[in-house]
Amino acid sequence: LFFKRDILAAAAITANSFGTARRLLQDMGRHSDAVVTPAVSAAFVWPAGNDTDAILRKLGVTRPYMLALATWEPRKNLTSLIKAFLSLKKEGKIAEHQLVLAGGRGWKDANLTELVDRTSNDKVVALGYVDDEDLPALYSGADCFVFPSFYEGYGIPLLEARANGTLVVCTDIPELRESGGKSAIFIEPDVASIRGGMLDALAFLNAKEQKLPHDSELPDWQSEA
């Protein structure tokens, strides 16, 4: 109700991605005065050799698993993610995997909550809010991080996953092109494409037999200053 009015009335606008800046111009006719993209601090990286499994045990997560981190709201598209996961599970293509959902409840999430409740026996694990101190280990232990949002302003969780060497599967929108990096697997936000992205991620990991190497293009706050 107020966003467009506030944008047009502001003395200056700073956007958190070039994609957002373009949307502001296209949709509201307002140029951004600056674009300042987020970064991730070194404190958010899980050091090699740390006991990842101890954190996973505390959270009730077992490997192998795929991870999603999002508030439960429609634009995050978690319902399609769960349906894609369940269809692969039914076909026996990811028989051992869990789908771990981190993030608190949001709005218009009644149908999603019901779906999660019905599928807990199918290895869909809802953790709710996860403390920042535990998130790096959760990212690090995942086979892939799946982020099928319809819209994002930037997509900071993609930076966090990349910082911990985790392969990213995300929607092909301009904002996530910026945060996903060159190694990301880009998909459309529908069940069939999400399925394909998850299978592509597992095939990549099986071929490499290792986590992704350190992402040398990952921005940090020092380099962005």
GROMACS .gro file of C-alpha atoms in nm:
model
  225
    1LEU     CA    1   0.000   0.000   0.000
    2PHE     CA    2   0.283   0.239   0.081
    3PHE     CA    3   0.589   0.113  -0.106
    4LYS     CA    4   0.545   0.305  -0.432
    5ARG     CA    5   0.450   0.624  -0.251
    6ASP     CA    6   0.759   0.601  -0.030
    7ILE     CA    7   0.988   0.524  -0.324
    8LEU     CA    8   0.865   0.823  -0.522
    9ALA     CA    9   0.886   1.056  -0.221
   10ALA     CA   10   1.236   0.953  -0.108
   11ALA     CA   11   1.523   1.198  -0.144
   12ALA     CA   12   1.758   0.915  -0.244
   13ILE     CA   13   1.724   0.545  -0.324
   14THR     CA   14   1.979   0.271  -0.260
   15ALA     CA   15   1.903  -0.069  -0.416
   16ASN     CA   16   2.055  -0.396  -0.297
   17SER     CA   17   2.093  -0.541  -0.648
   18PHE     CA   18   2.108  -0.420  -1.006
   19GLY     CA   19   1.801  -0.633  -1.074
   20THR     CA   20   1.604  -0.447  -0.807
   21ALA     CA   21   1.727  -0.114  -0.948
   22ARG     CA   22   1.598  -0.213  -1.292
   23ARG     CA   23   1.261  -0.315  -1.148
   24LEU     CA   24   1.226   0.017  -0.968
   25LEU     CA   25   1.292   0.200  -1.292
   26GLN     CA   26   1.063  -0.019  -1.502
   27ASP     CA   27   0.774  -0.040  -1.256
   28MET     CA   28   0.790   0.300  -1.086
   29GLY     CA   29   1.002   0.520  -1.310
   30ARG     CA   30   1.249   0.588  -1.031
   31HIS     CA   31   1.627   0.568  -1.080
   32SER     CA   32   1.835   0.426  -0.795
   33ASP     CA   33   2.103   0.664  -0.674
   34ALA     CA   34   2.329   0.376  -0.573
   35VAL     CA   35   2.344  -0.004  -0.583
   36VAL     CA   36   2.512  -0.167  -0.283
   37THR     CA   37   2.511  -0.545  -0.303
   38PRO     CA   38   2.535  -0.751   0.018
   39ALA     CA   39   2.831  -0.962   0.123
   40VAL     CA   40   2.895  -1.234   0.379
   41SER     CA   41   3.135  -1.208   0.671
   42ALA     CA   42   3.408  -1.459   0.753
   43ALA     CA   43   3.224  -1.541   1.076
   44PHE     CA   44   2.953  -1.706   0.866
   45VAL     CA   45   3.187  -1.965   0.714
   46TRP     CA   46   3.206  -2.314   0.870
   47PRO     CA   47   3.579  -2.391   0.913
   48ALA     CA   48   3.715  -2.711   0.761
   49GLY     CA   49   3.760  -2.975   1.030
   50ASN     CA   50   3.481  -2.852   1.256
   51ASP     CA   51   3.233  -3.115   1.373
   52THR     CA   52   2.942  -3.062   1.133
   53ASP     CA   53   2.766  -3.378   1.247
   54ALA     CA   54   2.748  -3.255   1.606
   55ILE     CA   55   2.543  -2.955   1.495
   56LEU     CA   56   2.328  -3.171   1.268
   57ARG     CA   57   2.255  -3.410   1.554
   58LYS     CA   58   2.149  -3.117   1.769
   59LEU     CA   59   1.912  -3.003   1.496
   60GLY     CA   60   1.777  -3.353   1.430
   61VAL     CA   61   1.914  -3.368   1.073
   62THR     CA   62   2.081  -3.669   0.913
   63ARG     CA   63   2.278  -3.686   0.592
   64PRO     CA   64   2.224  -3.689   0.301
   65TYR     CA   65   1.991  -3.393   0.274
   66MET     CA   66   1.891  -3.102   0.056
   67LEU     CA   67   1.841  -2.768   0.226
   68ALA     CA   68   1.606  -2.474   0.181
   69LEU     CA   69   1.609  -2.162   0.398
   70ALA     CA   70   1.314  -1.924   0.373
   71THR     CA   71   1.030  -1.768   0.563
   72TRP     CA   72   0.709  -1.954   0.482
   73GLU     CA   73   0.540  -1.713   0.243
   74PRO     CA   74   0.405  -1.758  -0.111
   75ARG     CA   75   0.691  -1.595  -0.303
   76LYS     CA   76   0.939  -1.847  -0.163
   77ASN     CA   77   0.765  -2.125  -0.359
   78LEU     CA   78   0.826  -2.395  -0.099
   79THR     CA   79   0.516  -2.590  -0.197
   80SER     CA   80   0.660  -2.657  -0.544
   81LEU     CA   81   0.991  -2.755  -0.386
   82ILE     CA   82   0.824  -3.011  -0.160
   83LYS     CA   83   0.621  -3.153  -0.448
   84ALA     CA   84   0.937  -3.186  -0.660
   85PHE     CA   85   1.119  -3.360  -0.374
   86LEU     CA   86   0.832  -3.599  -0.306
   87SER     CA   87   0.802  -3.697  -0.672
   88LEU     CA   88   1.172  -3.783  -0.686
   89LYS     CA   89   1.138  -3.972  -0.360
   90LYS     CA   90   0.842  -4.170  -0.494
   91GLU     CA   91   1.043  -4.266  -0.802
   92GLY     CA   92   1.332  -4.386  -0.585
   93LYS     CA   93   1.578  -4.134  -0.728
   94ILE     CA   94   1.666  -3.981  -0.391
   95ALA     CA   95   1.566  -4.265  -0.161
   96GLU     CA   96   1.797  -4.170   0.126
   97HIS     CA   97   1.771  -3.792   0.118
   98GLN     CA   98   1.589  -3.562   0.354
   99LEU     CA   99   1.450  -3.224   0.251
  100VAL     CA  100   1.535  -2.986   0.535
  101LEU     CA  101   1.335  -2.663   0.562
  102ALA     CA  102   1.490  -2.394   0.781
  103GLY     CA  103   1.305  -2.071   0.850
  104GLY     CA  104   1.007  -1.952   1.047
  105ARG     CA  105   0.641  -1.936   0.953
  106GLY     CA  106   0.527  -1.627   0.769
  107TRP     CA  107   0.192  -1.554   0.607
  108LYS     CA  108  -0.056  -1.728   0.378
  109ASP     CA  109   0.118  -2.049   0.482
  110ALA     CA  110  -0.175  -2.264   0.598
  111ASN     CA  111  -0.164  -2.494   0.293
  112LEU     CA  112   0.214  -2.525   0.317
  113THR     CA  113   0.191  -2.611   0.686
  114GLU     CA  114  -0.065  -2.881   0.612
  115LEU     CA  115   0.155  -3.022   0.335
  116VAL     CA  116   0.460  -3.035   0.562
  117ASP     CA  117   0.259  -3.206   0.836
  118ARG     CA  118   0.139  -3.470   0.589
  119THR     CA  119   0.486  -3.539   0.451
  120SER     CA  120   0.700  -3.557   0.764
  121ASN     CA  121   0.714  -3.935   0.725
  122ASP     CA  122   0.856  -3.883   0.374
  123LYS     CA  123   1.168  -3.716   0.518
  124VAL     CA  124   1.050  -3.356   0.491
  125VAL     CA  125   1.201  -3.198   0.803
  126ALA     CA  126   1.086  -2.853   0.918
  127LEU     CA  127   1.336  -2.700   1.161
  128GLY     CA  128   1.176  -2.359   1.205
  129TYR     CA  129   1.409  -2.077   1.300
  130VAL     CA  130   1.777  -2.179   1.318
  131ASP     CA  131   2.031  -1.973   1.512
  132ASP     CA  132   2.296  -1.797   1.306
  133GLU     CA  133   2.570  -1.989   1.486
  134ASP     CA  134   2.429  -2.319   1.355
  135LEU     CA  135   2.350  -2.213   0.999
  136PRO     CA  136   2.704  -2.246   0.855
  137ALA     CA  137   2.721  -2.612   0.958
  138LEU     CA  138   2.372  -2.671   0.819
  139TYR     CA  139   2.475  -2.521   0.486
  140SER     CA  140   2.804  -2.708   0.484
  141GLY     CA  141   2.646  -3.049   0.542
  142ALA     CA  142   2.388  -3.018   0.264
  143ASP     CA  143   2.431  -3.183  -0.076
  144CYS     CA  144   2.270  -2.876  -0.230
  145PHE     CA  145   2.086  -2.561  -0.134
  146VAL     CA  146   1.758  -2.510  -0.320
  147PHE     CA  147   1.609  -2.161  -0.351
  148PRO     CA  148   1.312  -2.163  -0.595
  149SER     CA  149   1.168  -1.819  -0.514
  150PHE     CA  150   0.939  -1.637  -0.753
  151TYR     CA  151   1.100  -1.307  -0.652
  152GLU     CA  152   1.392  -1.186  -0.439
  153GLY     CA  153   1.552  -0.849  -0.386
  154TYR     CA  154   1.897  -1.009  -0.386
  155GLY     CA  155   1.911  -1.352  -0.222
  156ILE     CA  156   2.156  -1.340   0.068
  157PRO     CA  157   2.109  -1.712   0.154
  158LEU     CA  158   2.275  -1.795  -0.178
  159LEU     CA  159   2.588  -1.609  -0.065
  160GLU     CA  160   2.578  -1.795   0.265
  161ALA     CA  161   2.551  -2.133   0.091
  162ARG     CA  162   2.832  -2.046  -0.151
  163ALA     CA  163   3.052  -1.932   0.138
  164ASN     CA  164   3.022  -2.282   0.282
  165GLY     CA  165   3.101  -2.465  -0.042
  166THR     CA  166   2.745  -2.578  -0.105
  167LEU     CA  167   2.610  -2.612  -0.457
  168VAL     CA  168   2.316  -2.379  -0.526
  169VAL     CA  169   1.999  -2.452  -0.724
  170CYS     CA  170   1.797  -2.136  -0.771
  171THR     CA  171   1.540  -1.960  -0.986
  172ASP     CA  172   1.664  -1.792  -1.301
  173ILE     CA  173   1.577  -1.431  -1.222
  174PRO     CA  174   1.816  -1.133  -1.252
  175GLU     CA  175   1.856  -1.082  -0.877
  176LEU     CA  176   1.956  -1.444  -0.818
  177ARG     CA  177   2.189  -1.438  -1.118
  178GLU     CA  178   2.379  -1.175  -0.919
  179SER     CA  179   2.391  -1.366  -0.592
  180GLY     CA  180   2.408  -1.722  -0.728
  181GLY     CA  181   2.748  -1.701  -0.894
  182LYS     CA  182   2.887  -1.895  -1.188
  183SER     CA  183   2.848  -2.241  -1.031
  184ALA     CA  184   2.476  -2.214  -0.958
  185ILE     CA  185   2.224  -2.434  -1.137
  186PHE     CA  186   1.947  -2.204  -1.262
  187ILE     CA  187   1.590  -2.329  -1.294
  188GLU     CA  188   1.236  -2.215  -1.360
  189PRO     CA  189   1.007  -2.198  -1.053
  190ASP     CA  190   0.796  -2.501  -1.141
  191VAL     CA  191   0.796  -2.859  -1.015
  192ALA     CA  192   0.951  -3.014  -1.327
  193SER     CA  193   1.239  -2.767  -1.340
  194ILE     CA  194   1.307  -2.790  -0.965
  195ARG     CA  195   1.323  -3.169  -1.001
  196GLY     CA  196   1.572  -3.135  -1.283
  197GLY     CA  197   1.785  -2.889  -1.088
  198MET     CA  198   1.810  -3.117  -0.785
  199LEU     CA  199   1.904  -3.416  -1.002
  200ASP     CA  200   2.164  -3.206  -1.184
  201ALA     CA  201   2.313  -3.102  -0.850
  202LEU     CA  202   2.344  -3.462  -0.732
  203ALA     CA  203   2.493  -3.568  -1.064
  204PHE     CA  204   2.751  -3.289  -1.035
  205LEU     CA  205   2.845  -3.394  -0.682
  206ASN     CA  206   2.869  -3.761  -0.778
  207ALA     CA  207   3.099  -3.672  -1.066
  208LYS     CA  208   3.319  -3.448  -0.854
  209GLU     CA  209   3.298  -3.664  -0.541
  210GLN     CA  210   3.362  -3.356  -0.333
  211LYS     CA  211   3.221  -3.023  -0.223
  212LEU     CA  212   3.266  -2.718  -0.440
  213PRO     CA  213   3.605  -2.550  -0.416
  214HIS     CA  214   3.635  -2.216  -0.239
  215ASP     CA  215   3.439  -1.954  -0.429
  216SER     CA  216   3.702  -1.694  -0.515
  217GLU     CA  217   3.438  -1.454  -0.653
  218LEU     CA  218   3.234  -1.448  -0.333
  219PRO     CA  219   3.207  -1.088  -0.208
  220ASP     CA  220   3.294  -1.004   0.149
  221TRP     CA  221   3.238  -0.682   0.342
  222GLN     CA  222   3.608  -0.592   0.335
  223SER     CA  223   3.632  -0.615  -0.043
  224GLU     CA  224   3.304  -0.430  -0.082
  225ALA     CA  225   3.404  -0.138   0.140
   0.00000   0.00000   0.00000
